[in-house]
Amino acid sequence: MSEKIIHLLDIRTATRAAALVPEQPIPATGRLLDTRDRAVRDLRISVTDRCNFRCIYCMPKSVFDKDYPYLARSELLSFEEIERIARLFVAHGVNKLRITGGEPLLRKDIEKLIERLARLPVELTLTTNGALLPQKSRALRDAGLSRVTVSLDAIDDATFRAMNDVDFPVARVLEGIDAAHAAGLTPLKINMVVKRGTNDHAIVPMARHFRGSDHIVRFIEFMDVGSSNGWKMDEVLPSSDVIARIHAEMPLEPIGPNYPGEVAQRWRYADGSGEVGVISSVTQAFCSSCTRARLSTEGKIFTCLFATEGHDLRVLLREGRSDEEIASAIGAIWQARGDRYSEIRTADTAAARKIEMSYIGG
Ligand code: SF4
C-alpha cells in the first residue's frame, strides 16, 4: 500500500477518542453557539466515500485508484443512525440538511434515507455529479427531497471529460439537470470549480449556456481541500476575475444574500435574465459566518471543511448512549469550535494533512 494511501488512512483514523460526553450535561435542545458566536444551522451528511467520477480537484485517479481502501459497508452509518444524529442536530437549531458524498446517489436505497430525513422540519438538499439524475430524479422528489445542486465543471465536452477524468459526457449531466428540473427539484444550482489554466476558459460559455434558465451557476475558487489534489495558489482564479470576465460580455450587478451566512456572493444579469454566484473561500474568506457542521460516512463530526481530525459519534451510538448523552456531546463539540481556516490559510497550512473532501462532502 503506497505511502500516500497510508498517510490518507492516518488522517481518516485521526479521531479524538470517542466524542466526549461532557460531565456537565449540555441541554439536548436549544441554540448552540461556538467560540465565535456562530450558531450551527447546516449539517452536511456524507453517505458514501465512493464516486463514479475522479474529478481532478477532489478525487485524483493517482490516489483514488482500485487499491484505495474505501470504507467497508459495516463501517458506514445506517440510515437509522444518520436520522438519529440529524434529529439531534435539528433539536440544536439545524434547519438545513445537505446530503453529500463522494457521490450520494451511489448509496443503495438513498431514497429511503431521504424519506426519513424529510420528516424533520428542515430544508433537505443534495449535491450530486448528476450522472444518475436521469433515472433517479422522480424518486428523489417523491421521497421528499427539496432540491439538488449539480457539480458541472465545463459545458464543452472535452474540458468536462478532462475535469471528471472518467471520460463522462457532458450531455448525460445536462440530461440529468433537465430531469431534476422536470421533477421539481428546484431551484437548481450548478457548481463549477474553476482551476486556472485547466477550465477557466469555460467560465463565460458556462454562464452563456445557463443565462435565461432558472438555474443558478456558482463559480467556486479552487481550494486546498484534502491532501491529494496538488493545490497551488497560482492555479486559483480569484472570483473577482470570474465576475469581470462574465461582466465584460453580459453585464452583472451585485445583489444581497438570501440569508445571513449564505456561502455564495450573488450577482444578477443587469438585463434581468437570471443570476450567478461566486464562492471565494481562498480570496474572500467567509469563516466569520460559517454555520456548517459535517458528518462523515462513518459517523465523525467535522467542524470545518479543512479539518485535520473529527469527533466519533458512531462509538457513542453503538455503545448504546442515550439521546441526551449524544446531544450533549454534540453540544460540547460545537461550543468548543473555533475554526477559521480560510482566514489563516498559508502555504504551510495548505500543505498540511487534511481530511479528504470526498470523505466529508464539500
Ligand atoms: S474554512 Fe472552515 S470555518 Fe471557514 S468557512 Fe470553510 S468550513 Fe467554515
XYZ file of C-alpha atoms and ligand atoms in Angstrom:
370
model
C 0.000 0.000 0.000
C 1.544 3.297 -1.074
C 2.908 5.876 1.343
C 0.218 8.228 0.094
C -2.616 5.872 0.999
C -1.127 5.066 4.416
C -0.954 8.774 5.134
C -4.577 9.261 3.974
C -5.633 6.404 6.246
C -3.788 8.077 9.107
C -5.853 11.181 8.560
C -9.073 9.250 8.332
C -8.448 7.460 11.599
C -7.157 10.559 13.353
C -10.029 10.978 15.746
C -10.271 12.262 19.247
C -11.135 9.092 21.130
C -14.924 8.987 21.129
C -16.707 12.286 21.105
C -16.661 13.104 24.779
C -19.913 13.203 26.693
C -19.322 16.207 28.976
C -19.599 15.614 32.729
C -21.725 18.757 32.930
C -24.506 17.832 30.506
C -25.383 20.354 27.816
C -29.144 20.645 27.209
C -30.231 18.412 24.340
C -32.230 21.202 22.737
C -31.680 24.862 22.057
C -29.355 27.077 20.081
C -25.672 26.199 20.117
C -23.030 28.893 19.694
C -19.345 28.257 19.076
C -16.455 30.327 20.419
C -17.121 32.936 17.675
C -20.864 33.108 18.373
C -21.704 31.164 15.232
C -24.862 29.075 15.594
C -24.944 25.605 13.978
C -27.501 25.806 11.150
C -26.400 23.404 8.438
C -25.494 19.733 8.706
C -23.788 18.173 5.706
C -24.156 14.414 5.709
C -21.740 12.290 3.685
C -23.384 8.958 2.865
C -20.531 7.371 0.892
C -16.810 7.896 0.271
C -17.126 6.434 -3.226
C -17.729 8.161 -6.517
C -18.109 7.271 -10.184
C -16.071 10.340 -11.209
C -12.420 11.185 -10.487
C -12.579 14.982 -10.508
C -9.021 16.236 -10.535
C -9.573 18.739 -7.665
C -11.272 16.203 -5.389
C -10.517 12.513 -6.093
C -7.469 12.362 -8.390
C -7.085 8.961 -10.026
C -3.464 8.727 -8.921
C -4.631 8.390 -5.305
C -8.179 7.112 -5.512
C -7.376 4.043 -7.592
C -8.627 0.453 -7.318
C -6.356 -0.203 -4.330
C -7.655 2.738 -2.321
C -9.133 1.442 0.964
C -12.694 2.734 0.763
C -14.813 2.270 3.852
C -16.321 -1.174 4.310
C -20.127 -1.354 4.385
C -20.076 -2.305 8.063
C -18.274 0.927 8.872
C -20.974 3.126 7.349
C -23.656 4.657 9.500
C -27.026 3.040 8.891
C -29.973 5.188 7.801
C -31.429 4.864 11.304
C -28.170 6.156 12.827
C -27.953 9.054 10.348
C -31.565 10.015 11.056
C -30.947 9.912 14.819
C -27.901 12.196 14.604
C -29.724 14.551 12.230
C -32.679 14.729 14.618
C -30.350 15.640 17.499
C -28.739 18.413 15.426
C -32.179 19.725 14.428
C -33.043 19.943 18.121
C -29.964 22.162 18.407
C -31.180 24.561 15.715
C -30.113 22.989 12.419
C -32.644 23.876 9.706
C -30.839 22.658 6.610
C -29.561 19.176 5.781
C -27.395 18.582 2.735
C -26.702 15.018 1.580
C -23.265 14.623 0.033
C -20.524 12.053 -0.565
C -18.476 11.012 -2.641
C -21.432 10.643 -4.970
C -24.517 10.215 -2.729
C -26.692 8.667 -5.461
C -24.360 5.643 -5.406
C -25.578 4.791 -1.879
C -28.068 1.937 -2.182
C -31.704 2.872 -1.382
C -30.767 6.530 -0.810
C -34.468 7.352 -1.280
C -35.207 5.536 1.993
C -32.829 7.840 3.861
C -34.414 10.857 2.195
C -37.884 9.699 3.288
C -36.628 9.535 6.882
C -34.890 12.932 6.838
C -37.799 14.592 5.023
C -39.872 14.014 8.178
C -37.663 16.535 10.006
C -38.509 20.303 9.938
C -35.647 21.191 7.606
C -34.763 22.148 4.037
C -33.418 18.901 2.571
C -30.964 19.242 -0.308
C -28.403 17.047 -2.080
C -25.210 17.655 -4.036
C -24.539 15.292 -6.945
C -22.426 14.981 -10.086
C -25.701 14.449 -11.953
C -24.718 11.184 -13.636
C -27.641 9.252 -12.078
C -30.225 12.051 -12.104
C -31.978 10.953 -15.319
C -33.118 7.724 -13.654
C -33.373 8.933 -10.031
C -34.884 12.450 -10.070
C -38.534 11.495 -9.791
C -37.920 9.024 -6.948
C -35.816 11.575 -5.048
C -38.555 14.158 -5.336
C -41.246 11.667 -4.316
C -39.143 10.695 -1.284
C -39.209 14.322 -0.118
C -36.029 15.906 -1.406
C -36.409 19.700 -1.831
C -33.763 20.497 -4.419
C -30.386 19.498 -5.848
C -27.043 21.112 -6.571
C -25.224 19.622 -9.562
C -21.445 19.798 -9.991
C -20.587 20.656 -13.610
C -17.106 21.968 -14.347
C -17.480 22.873 -18.032
C -20.141 22.972 -20.756
C -17.886 21.807 -23.562
C -17.451 18.046 -23.691
C -13.649 17.893 -23.953
C -12.998 20.078 -20.911
C -15.717 18.375 -18.872
C -14.303 14.923 -19.627
C -10.842 16.154 -18.615
C -12.187 17.532 -15.315
C -14.135 14.389 -14.310
C -11.278 12.218 -15.613
C -13.537 9.230 -16.345
C -14.493 10.358 -19.854
C -18.104 11.021 -18.789
C -20.009 13.022 -21.431
C -21.440 16.424 -20.547
C -24.675 15.602 -22.417
C -25.614 12.998 -19.785
C -25.265 15.525 -16.962
C -27.321 18.085 -18.904
C -29.963 15.381 -19.347
C -29.821 14.856 -15.568
C -30.295 18.569 -14.934
C -33.362 18.579 -17.180
C -34.745 15.520 -15.377
C -34.228 17.129 -11.947
C -35.873 20.336 -13.157
C -38.828 18.409 -14.595
C -39.202 16.513 -11.299
C -39.384 19.806 -9.382
C -36.004 19.591 -7.581
C -35.716 23.358 -7.811
C -34.325 25.971 -7.575
C -31.492 24.009 -9.117
C -27.942 25.219 -8.518
C -24.895 24.309 -10.592
C -21.415 24.355 -9.055
C -18.367 24.874 -11.273
C -14.930 24.601 -9.665
C -12.575 26.918 -11.564
C -8.948 25.858 -11.886
C -6.812 28.466 -13.614
C -5.117 27.034 -16.685
C -7.427 23.994 -16.795
C -11.053 25.102 -17.222
C -11.150 28.877 -16.696
C -11.724 29.252 -20.460
C -15.080 27.558 -19.825
C -16.425 30.235 -17.440
C -18.101 32.523 -19.988
C -19.518 29.648 -22.122
C -20.998 28.157 -18.911
C -22.605 31.496 -17.966
C -23.871 31.990 -21.508
C -25.401 28.474 -21.600
C -27.469 28.812 -18.402
C -28.302 32.506 -18.687
C -32.064 32.915 -19.056
C -32.676 29.488 -17.477
C -33.968 29.060 -13.891
C -30.673 27.523 -12.911
C -28.077 29.414 -10.856
C -24.424 28.764 -11.700
C -21.929 29.261 -8.853
C -18.242 29.539 -9.707
C -16.060 28.118 -6.921
C -12.417 29.058 -6.356
C -10.077 26.046 -6.492
C -9.435 25.082 -2.855
C -6.695 23.248 -0.964
C -9.177 20.672 0.316
C -7.803 17.336 1.498
C -4.228 16.275 0.872
C -4.212 14.884 -2.639
C -5.261 17.479 -5.265
C -1.839 19.142 -5.608
C -3.288 22.588 -4.903
C -1.218 25.633 -5.811
C -2.157 29.280 -5.230
C -1.302 30.252 -8.811
C -3.989 27.853 -10.050
C -6.633 29.852 -8.165
C -8.561 32.318 -10.327
C -9.990 34.911 -7.925
C -13.760 35.314 -8.071
C -13.254 38.982 -8.921
C -11.679 37.832 -12.220
C -14.566 35.434 -12.850
C -17.094 38.214 -12.445
C -15.033 40.581 -14.613
C -14.896 38.050 -17.443
C -18.657 37.460 -17.441
C -19.447 41.160 -16.928
C -17.385 42.090 -19.995
C -19.906 40.275 -22.201
C -23.053 40.041 -20.007
C -23.231 42.976 -17.542
C -23.745 41.977 -13.922
C -24.714 43.817 -10.744
C -24.266 42.631 -7.135
C -27.291 41.585 -5.051
C -27.645 40.796 -1.340
C -27.611 37.331 0.248
C -30.798 35.266 0.563
C -29.968 34.703 4.246
C -27.122 35.527 6.693
C -24.172 33.206 6.235
C -25.021 32.313 2.627
C -21.776 30.981 1.128
C -22.177 32.349 -2.398
C -21.975 36.022 -3.277
C -24.822 36.739 -5.656
C -24.739 38.703 -8.934
C -27.649 39.249 -11.317
C -27.588 40.000 -15.008
C -28.379 43.674 -15.497
C -30.941 42.741 -18.142
C -32.860 40.575 -15.652
C -32.011 37.262 -17.310
C -31.014 35.491 -14.099
C -28.189 35.317 -11.621
C -24.835 33.725 -10.923
C -22.824 33.289 -7.741
C -19.208 33.028 -6.676
C -17.802 31.070 -3.707
C -14.483 32.605 -2.718
C -13.001 30.551 0.138
C -9.421 31.463 -0.885
C -9.571 35.184 -1.717
C -12.580 36.325 0.387
C -12.875 34.066 3.450
C -16.365 33.731 4.967
C -15.483 31.856 8.159
C -16.984 34.565 10.388
C -20.473 33.488 9.350
C -19.831 29.743 8.893
C -22.680 27.714 10.405
C -21.780 24.312 8.914
C -21.054 21.010 10.596
C -20.175 17.866 8.662
C -20.990 14.237 9.398
C -18.702 11.721 7.709
C -19.890 8.472 6.222
C -18.872 6.501 9.259
C -20.119 8.893 11.897
C -17.487 11.500 12.694
C -18.306 15.161 13.176
C -16.011 17.677 11.499
C -16.408 21.347 12.283
C -14.552 22.622 9.205
C -14.065 21.541 5.576
C -10.322 21.834 6.156
C -10.329 19.876 9.413
C -7.481 17.531 10.350
C -9.485 15.409 12.781
C -13.043 14.606 13.736
C -15.184 13.506 16.696
C -16.510 9.973 16.659
C -20.247 9.821 17.352
C -20.613 6.285 15.997
C -18.884 4.804 19.035
C -21.476 6.539 21.230
C -24.334 5.304 19.040
C -23.095 1.736 19.052
C -22.315 1.585 22.752
C -25.944 2.452 23.466
C -25.638 6.020 24.729
C -28.879 7.955 25.220
C -30.094 10.801 23.043
C -29.339 13.187 25.898
C -25.726 11.986 26.134
C -25.124 12.178 22.365
C -26.827 15.586 22.107
C -24.636 16.748 24.976
C -21.530 15.531 23.155
C -22.664 17.393 20.016
C -23.142 20.492 22.164
C -19.639 20.202 23.578
C -18.098 19.730 20.114
C -19.781 22.811 18.684
C -19.297 25.051 21.720
C -15.544 24.337 21.589
C -15.356 25.146 17.865
C -13.093 27.975 16.749
C -12.423 27.038 13.106
C -11.437 29.807 10.697
C -9.137 28.013 8.313
C -9.715 30.263 5.293
C -8.782 33.319 7.352
C -5.438 31.810 8.304
C -4.537 29.875 5.160
C -0.827 29.893 4.345
C 1.371 27.769 2.109
C 2.171 25.678 5.199
C -1.452 25.149 6.187
C -2.259 24.338 2.559
C 0.372 21.614 2.614
C -0.807 20.217 5.946
C -2.599 16.877 6.021
C -6.354 17.444 5.912
C -9.460 15.335 5.616
C -10.436 14.477 2.032
C -13.447 16.300 0.591
C -14.683 13.039 -0.962
C -14.888 11.663 2.570
C -16.727 14.509 4.343
C -18.535 16.080 1.420
C -17.876 19.623 0.069
S -12.786 27.271 6.214
Fe -13.885 26.097 7.753
S -14.664 27.609 9.186
Fe -14.098 28.693 7.326
S -15.956 28.795 6.108
Fe -14.871 26.956 5.464
S -15.707 25.293 6.706
Fe -16.271 27.233 7.677
